[in-house]
Coordinates of C-alpha atoms in Angstrom, one line a residue:
X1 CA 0.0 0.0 0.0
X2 CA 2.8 2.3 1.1
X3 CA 4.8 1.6 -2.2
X4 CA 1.4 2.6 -4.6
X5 CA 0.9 6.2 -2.8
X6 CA 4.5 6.7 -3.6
X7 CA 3.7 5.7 -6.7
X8 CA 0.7 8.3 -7.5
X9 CA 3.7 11.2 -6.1
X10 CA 6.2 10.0 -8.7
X11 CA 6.6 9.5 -12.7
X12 CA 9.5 8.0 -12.0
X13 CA 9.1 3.9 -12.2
X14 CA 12.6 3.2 -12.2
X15 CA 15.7 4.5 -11.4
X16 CA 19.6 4.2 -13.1
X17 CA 22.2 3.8 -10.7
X18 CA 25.3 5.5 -12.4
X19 CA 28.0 3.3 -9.9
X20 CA 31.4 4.3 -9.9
X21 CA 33.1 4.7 -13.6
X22 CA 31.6 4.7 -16.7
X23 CA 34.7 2.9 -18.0
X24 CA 34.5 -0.7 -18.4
X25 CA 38.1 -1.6 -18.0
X26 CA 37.7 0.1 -14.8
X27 CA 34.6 -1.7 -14.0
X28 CA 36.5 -4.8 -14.2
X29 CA 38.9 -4.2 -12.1
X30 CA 36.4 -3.3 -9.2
X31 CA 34.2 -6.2 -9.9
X32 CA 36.9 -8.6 -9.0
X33 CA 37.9 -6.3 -6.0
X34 CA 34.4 -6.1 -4.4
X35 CA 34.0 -9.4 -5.3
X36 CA 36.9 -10.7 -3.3
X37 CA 36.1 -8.4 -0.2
X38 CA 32.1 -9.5 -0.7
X39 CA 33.3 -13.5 -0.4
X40 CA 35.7 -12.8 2.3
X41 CA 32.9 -11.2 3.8
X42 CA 30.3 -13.6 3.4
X43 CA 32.9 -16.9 4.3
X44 CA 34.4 -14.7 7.3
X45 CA 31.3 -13.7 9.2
X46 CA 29.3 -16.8 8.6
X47 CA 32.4 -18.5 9.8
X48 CA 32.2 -16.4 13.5
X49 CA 28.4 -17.1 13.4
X50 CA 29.1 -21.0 12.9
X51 CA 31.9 -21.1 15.2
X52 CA 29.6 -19.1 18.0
X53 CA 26.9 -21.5 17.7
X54 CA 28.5 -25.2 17.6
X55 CA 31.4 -24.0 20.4
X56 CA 29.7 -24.2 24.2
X57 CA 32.6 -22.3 25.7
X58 CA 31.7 -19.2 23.2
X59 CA 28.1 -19.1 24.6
X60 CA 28.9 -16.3 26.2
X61 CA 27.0 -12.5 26.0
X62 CA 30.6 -10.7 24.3
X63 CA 30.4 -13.8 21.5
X64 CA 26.6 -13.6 21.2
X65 CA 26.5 -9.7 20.3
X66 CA 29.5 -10.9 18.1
X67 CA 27.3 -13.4 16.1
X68 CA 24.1 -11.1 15.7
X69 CA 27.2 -8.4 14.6
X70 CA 28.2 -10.7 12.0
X71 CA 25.1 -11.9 10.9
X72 CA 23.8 -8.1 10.6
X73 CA 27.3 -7.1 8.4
X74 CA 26.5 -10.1 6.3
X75 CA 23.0 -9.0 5.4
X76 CA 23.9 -5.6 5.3
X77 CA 26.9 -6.0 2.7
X78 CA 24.4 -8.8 1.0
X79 CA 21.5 -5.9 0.8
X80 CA 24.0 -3.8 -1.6
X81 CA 26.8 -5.6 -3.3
X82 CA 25.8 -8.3 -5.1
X83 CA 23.3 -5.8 -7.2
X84 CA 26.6 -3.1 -7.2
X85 CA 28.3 -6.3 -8.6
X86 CA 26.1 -7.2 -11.9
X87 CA 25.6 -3.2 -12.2
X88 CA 29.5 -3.1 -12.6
X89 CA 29.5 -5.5 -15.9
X90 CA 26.1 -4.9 -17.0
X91 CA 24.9 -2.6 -19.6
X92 CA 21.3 -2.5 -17.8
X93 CA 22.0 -0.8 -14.7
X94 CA 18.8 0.2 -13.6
X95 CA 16.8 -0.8 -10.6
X96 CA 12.8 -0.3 -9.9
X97 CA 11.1 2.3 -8.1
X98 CA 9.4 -0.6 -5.7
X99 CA 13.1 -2.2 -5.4
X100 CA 15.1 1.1 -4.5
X101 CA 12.3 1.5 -1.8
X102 CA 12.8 -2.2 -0.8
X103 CA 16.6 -1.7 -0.7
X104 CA 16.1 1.3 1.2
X105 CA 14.6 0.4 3.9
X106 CA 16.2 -2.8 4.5
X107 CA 19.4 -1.2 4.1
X108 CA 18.7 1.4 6.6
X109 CA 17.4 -1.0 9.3
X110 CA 20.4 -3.2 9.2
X111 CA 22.7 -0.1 9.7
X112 CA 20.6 1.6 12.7
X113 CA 20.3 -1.7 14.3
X114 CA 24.2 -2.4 14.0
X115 CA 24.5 1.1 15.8
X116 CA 22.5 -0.1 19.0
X117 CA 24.1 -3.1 18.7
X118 CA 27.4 -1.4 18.9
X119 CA 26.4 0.5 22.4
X120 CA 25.4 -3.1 23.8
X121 CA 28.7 -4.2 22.8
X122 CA 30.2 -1.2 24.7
X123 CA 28.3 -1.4 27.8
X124 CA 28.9 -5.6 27.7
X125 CA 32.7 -4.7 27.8
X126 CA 32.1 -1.8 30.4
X127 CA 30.3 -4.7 32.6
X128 CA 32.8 -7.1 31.8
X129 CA 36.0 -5.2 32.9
X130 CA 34.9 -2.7 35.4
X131 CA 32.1 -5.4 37.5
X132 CA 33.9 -8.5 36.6
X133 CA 32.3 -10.0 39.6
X134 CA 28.9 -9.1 39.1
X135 CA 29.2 -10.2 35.0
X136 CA 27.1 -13.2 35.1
X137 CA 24.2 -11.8 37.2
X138 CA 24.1 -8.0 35.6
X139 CA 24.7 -9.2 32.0
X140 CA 22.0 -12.3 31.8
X141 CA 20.3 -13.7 28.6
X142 CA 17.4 -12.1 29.0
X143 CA 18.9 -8.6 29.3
X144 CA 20.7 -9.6 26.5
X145 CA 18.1 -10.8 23.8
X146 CA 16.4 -7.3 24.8
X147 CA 19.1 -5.4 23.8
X148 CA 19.2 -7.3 20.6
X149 CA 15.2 -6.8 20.1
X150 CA 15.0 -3.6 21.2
X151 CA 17.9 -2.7 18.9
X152 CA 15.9 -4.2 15.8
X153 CA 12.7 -2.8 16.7
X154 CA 14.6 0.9 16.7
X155 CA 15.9 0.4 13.2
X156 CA 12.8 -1.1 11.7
X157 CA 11.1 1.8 13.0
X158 CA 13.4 4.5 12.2
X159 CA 14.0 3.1 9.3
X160 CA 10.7 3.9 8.2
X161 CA 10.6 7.4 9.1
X162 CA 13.3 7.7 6.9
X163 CA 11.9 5.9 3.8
X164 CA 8.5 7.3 4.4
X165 CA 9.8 11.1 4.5
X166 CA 12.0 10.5 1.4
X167 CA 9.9 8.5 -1.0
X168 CA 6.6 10.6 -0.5
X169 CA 8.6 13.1 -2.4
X170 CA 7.4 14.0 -6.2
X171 CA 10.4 12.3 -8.1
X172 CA 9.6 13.2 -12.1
X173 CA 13.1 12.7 -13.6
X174 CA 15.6 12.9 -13.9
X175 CA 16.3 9.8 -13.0
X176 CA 19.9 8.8 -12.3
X177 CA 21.7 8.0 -9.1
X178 CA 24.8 9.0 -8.7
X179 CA 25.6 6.2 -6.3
X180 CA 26.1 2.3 -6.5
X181 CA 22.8 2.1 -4.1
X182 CA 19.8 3.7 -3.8
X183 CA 21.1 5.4 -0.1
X184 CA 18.9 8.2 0.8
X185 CA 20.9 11.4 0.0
X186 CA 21.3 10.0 -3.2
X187 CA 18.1 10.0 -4.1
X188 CA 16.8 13.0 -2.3
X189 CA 19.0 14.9 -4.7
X190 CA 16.4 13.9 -7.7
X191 CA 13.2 14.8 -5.8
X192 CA 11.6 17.5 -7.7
X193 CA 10.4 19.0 -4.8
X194 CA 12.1 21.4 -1.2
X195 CA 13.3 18.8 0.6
X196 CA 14.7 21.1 3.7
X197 CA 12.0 18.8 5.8
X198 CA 13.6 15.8 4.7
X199 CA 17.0 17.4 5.6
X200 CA 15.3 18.6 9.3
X201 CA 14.4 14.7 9.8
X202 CA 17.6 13.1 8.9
X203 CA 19.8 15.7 11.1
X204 CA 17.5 15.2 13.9
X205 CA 17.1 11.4 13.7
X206 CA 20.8 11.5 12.6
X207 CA 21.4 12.9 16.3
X208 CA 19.1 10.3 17.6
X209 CA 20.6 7.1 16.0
X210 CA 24.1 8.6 15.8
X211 CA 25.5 11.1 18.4
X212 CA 23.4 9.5 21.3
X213 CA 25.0 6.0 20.7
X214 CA 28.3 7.3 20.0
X215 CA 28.0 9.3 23.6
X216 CA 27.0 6.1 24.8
X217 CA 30.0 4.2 23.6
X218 CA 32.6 6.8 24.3
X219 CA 31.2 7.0 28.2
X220 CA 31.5 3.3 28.5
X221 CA 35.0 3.4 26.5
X222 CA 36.0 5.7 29.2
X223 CA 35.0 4.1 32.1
X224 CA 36.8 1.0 30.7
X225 CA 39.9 3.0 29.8
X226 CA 40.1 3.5 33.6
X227 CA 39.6 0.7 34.8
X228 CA 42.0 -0.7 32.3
X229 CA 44.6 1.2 34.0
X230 CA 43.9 0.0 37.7
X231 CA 45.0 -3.4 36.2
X232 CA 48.2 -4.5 37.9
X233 CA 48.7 -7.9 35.9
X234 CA 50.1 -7.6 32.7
X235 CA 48.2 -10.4 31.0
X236 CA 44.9 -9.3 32.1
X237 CA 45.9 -5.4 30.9
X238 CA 46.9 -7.1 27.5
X239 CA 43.3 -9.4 27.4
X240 CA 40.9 -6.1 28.4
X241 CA 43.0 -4.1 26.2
X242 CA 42.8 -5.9 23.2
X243 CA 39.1 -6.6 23.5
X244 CA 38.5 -2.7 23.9
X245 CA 40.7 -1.7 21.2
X246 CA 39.0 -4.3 18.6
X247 CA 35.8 -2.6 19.5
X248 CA 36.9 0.9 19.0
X249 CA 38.2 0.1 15.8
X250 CA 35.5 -1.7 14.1
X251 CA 33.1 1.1 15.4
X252 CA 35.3 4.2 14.5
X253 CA 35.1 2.5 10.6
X254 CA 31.1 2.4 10.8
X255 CA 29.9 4.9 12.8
X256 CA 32.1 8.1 12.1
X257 CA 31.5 7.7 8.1
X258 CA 27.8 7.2 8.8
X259 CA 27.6 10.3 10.9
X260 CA 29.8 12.7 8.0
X261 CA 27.0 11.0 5.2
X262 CA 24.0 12.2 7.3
X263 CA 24.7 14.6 9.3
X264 CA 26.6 17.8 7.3
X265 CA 24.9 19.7 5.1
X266 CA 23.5 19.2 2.0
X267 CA 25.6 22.1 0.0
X268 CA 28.9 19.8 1.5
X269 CA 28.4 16.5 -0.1
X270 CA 30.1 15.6 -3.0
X271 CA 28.7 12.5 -5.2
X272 CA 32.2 10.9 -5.2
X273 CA 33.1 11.5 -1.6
X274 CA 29.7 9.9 -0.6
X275 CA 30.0 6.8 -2.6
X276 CA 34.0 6.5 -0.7
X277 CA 32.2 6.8 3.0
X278 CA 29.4 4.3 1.8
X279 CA 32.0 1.7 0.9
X280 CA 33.6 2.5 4.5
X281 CA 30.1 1.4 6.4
X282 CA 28.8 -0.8 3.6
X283 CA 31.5 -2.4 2.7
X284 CA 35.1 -2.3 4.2
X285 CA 33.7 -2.6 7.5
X286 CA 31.4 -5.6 7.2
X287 CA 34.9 -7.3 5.7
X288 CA 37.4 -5.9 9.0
X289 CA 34.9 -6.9 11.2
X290 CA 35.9 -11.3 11.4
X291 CA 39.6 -10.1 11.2
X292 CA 39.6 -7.7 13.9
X293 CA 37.6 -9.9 16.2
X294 CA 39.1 -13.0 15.4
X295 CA 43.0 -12.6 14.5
X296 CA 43.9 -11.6 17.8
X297 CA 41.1 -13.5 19.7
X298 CA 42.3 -16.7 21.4
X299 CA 39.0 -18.3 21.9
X300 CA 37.8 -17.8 18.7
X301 CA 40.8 -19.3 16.8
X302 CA 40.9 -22.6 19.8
X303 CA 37.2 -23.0 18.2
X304 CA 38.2 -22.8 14.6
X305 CA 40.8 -25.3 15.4
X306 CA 38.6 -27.9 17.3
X307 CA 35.9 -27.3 14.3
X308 CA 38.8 -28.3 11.8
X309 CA 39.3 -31.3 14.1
X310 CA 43.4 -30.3 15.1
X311 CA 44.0 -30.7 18.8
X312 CA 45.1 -27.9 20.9
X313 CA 47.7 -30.1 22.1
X314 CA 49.3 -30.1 18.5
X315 CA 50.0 -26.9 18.4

């Protein structure tokens, strides 16, 4: 129903998504790149998601945030590159108005709910290192699966603010994106209609979904920093340490590109710069994500081990 009154607003019934060269030599050359980081993506995080769930000892809150991390950055790079992929060596490169909406929305819940997810990662951590005796009672499963819905039900409904506000604008052509998705300031910039509303909702729902979780994390990375420094032994310094820096870095890649892309103004984006942050959230972070969090992680690389059937006492 939504998708026909957008409809009766719009002649628009499909859109061209311009992607990033017009060049097919170049074209080339990125399909093989995105296809690498898109596989690694895909085998990496549904490896930490396999590994999470067949491994007792990783039944654990940290590891479970982990695996609904992983499974988020797998749809979320699945919701965008495969299409980016067949756009690069196709010669049709356009995609419905009822699809862009589609992608749209599913795109934008899967990032806002990865952003709530991050803060329960943060506070997890703060738990973790700075009540490590009160862990188990303060961090139990069913806090846990709340986080997790309440997260989701935030980004499916904020998610369709979003859509709503941007597809009930008029769009009557032209109609190319100058993006490899249909990502909302993309598209805004065809509406043939003011959209300073449309700019009012994202920088206030931007604040909402952005600032207030990064405030969040960067209180919680705080009080762990502190703590972190009360910690006499050198081995347990090294273990909090390396846990808190693996979350800072995988959150610093999502979450400060996603706040540049919809948070400045308008007059400041540049189509090229905006298709280089999306790769940083869309993309390059969904494929850092299984390398930070499992390279220098221990218990993650014991499970792979015992899933591959080599004894720990082999190595």
């Amino acid at each position: 129903m939504l998708s026909q009154g957008w409809r009766n607003h719009s002649s628009v019934t499909e859109f061209i998504l311009l992607g990033f060269s017009r060049n097919p030599k170049t074209n080339r050359i990125l399909f093989f790149l995105f296809l690498f980081l898109y596989l690694f993506t895909v085998l990496g995080n549904g490896l930490i998601v396999t590994l999470i769930k067949v491994d007792a000892r990783l039944h654990t809150p940290m590891y479970f945030f982990l695996s609904i991390l992983s499974l988020l950055d797998l749809s979320y790079a699945t919701t965008t590159v495969p299409q980016m992929l067949v756009l690069l060596v196709s010669k049709h490169k356009t995609i419905s108005y009822v699809g862009c909406v589609v992608q749209m929305y599913i795109f934008l819940t899967l990032g806002i709910t990865e952003t709530w997810i991050f803060v329960a990662m943060a506070y997890d951590r703060y738990v973790a290192i700075c009540y490590p005796l009160h862990y188990r009672v303060q961090m139990s499963q069913t806090l846990c699966v709340f986080l997790v819905v309440s997260s989701a039900l935030c980004g499916l409904t904020c998610a369709l603010v979003y859509t709503v506000f941007a597809m009930n604008l008029p769009y009557c052509g032209p109609n190319e994106i100058n993006h490899f998705f249909c990502e909302i300031p993309a598209v805004l910039k065809l509406a043939c209609a003011d959209t300073s509303l449309n700019d009012q909702v994202d920088f206030i729902l931007g604040f909402i979904l952005l600032l207030i979780p990064l405030s969040l994390i960067l209180a919680s990375y705080i009080r762990i920093f502190m703590a972190i420094l009360r910690i006499r032994s050198t081995q347990g310094w090294s273990k909090a340490f390396s846990t808190f820096a693996s979350h800072v870095t995988v959150v610093t890649v999502f979450c400060i590109p996603c706040m540049v892309m919809y948070m400045r103004p308008d007059s400041e984006a540049s189509p090229d710069d905006d298709k280089k942050l999306a790769l940083f959230y869309n993309v390059i972070s969904a494929f850092l994500n299984p390398i930070v969090y499992s390279l220098r992680n221990k218990d993650v690389k014991r499970a792979f081990l015992k899933l591959i059937g080599i004894s720990e006492d082999t190595q």
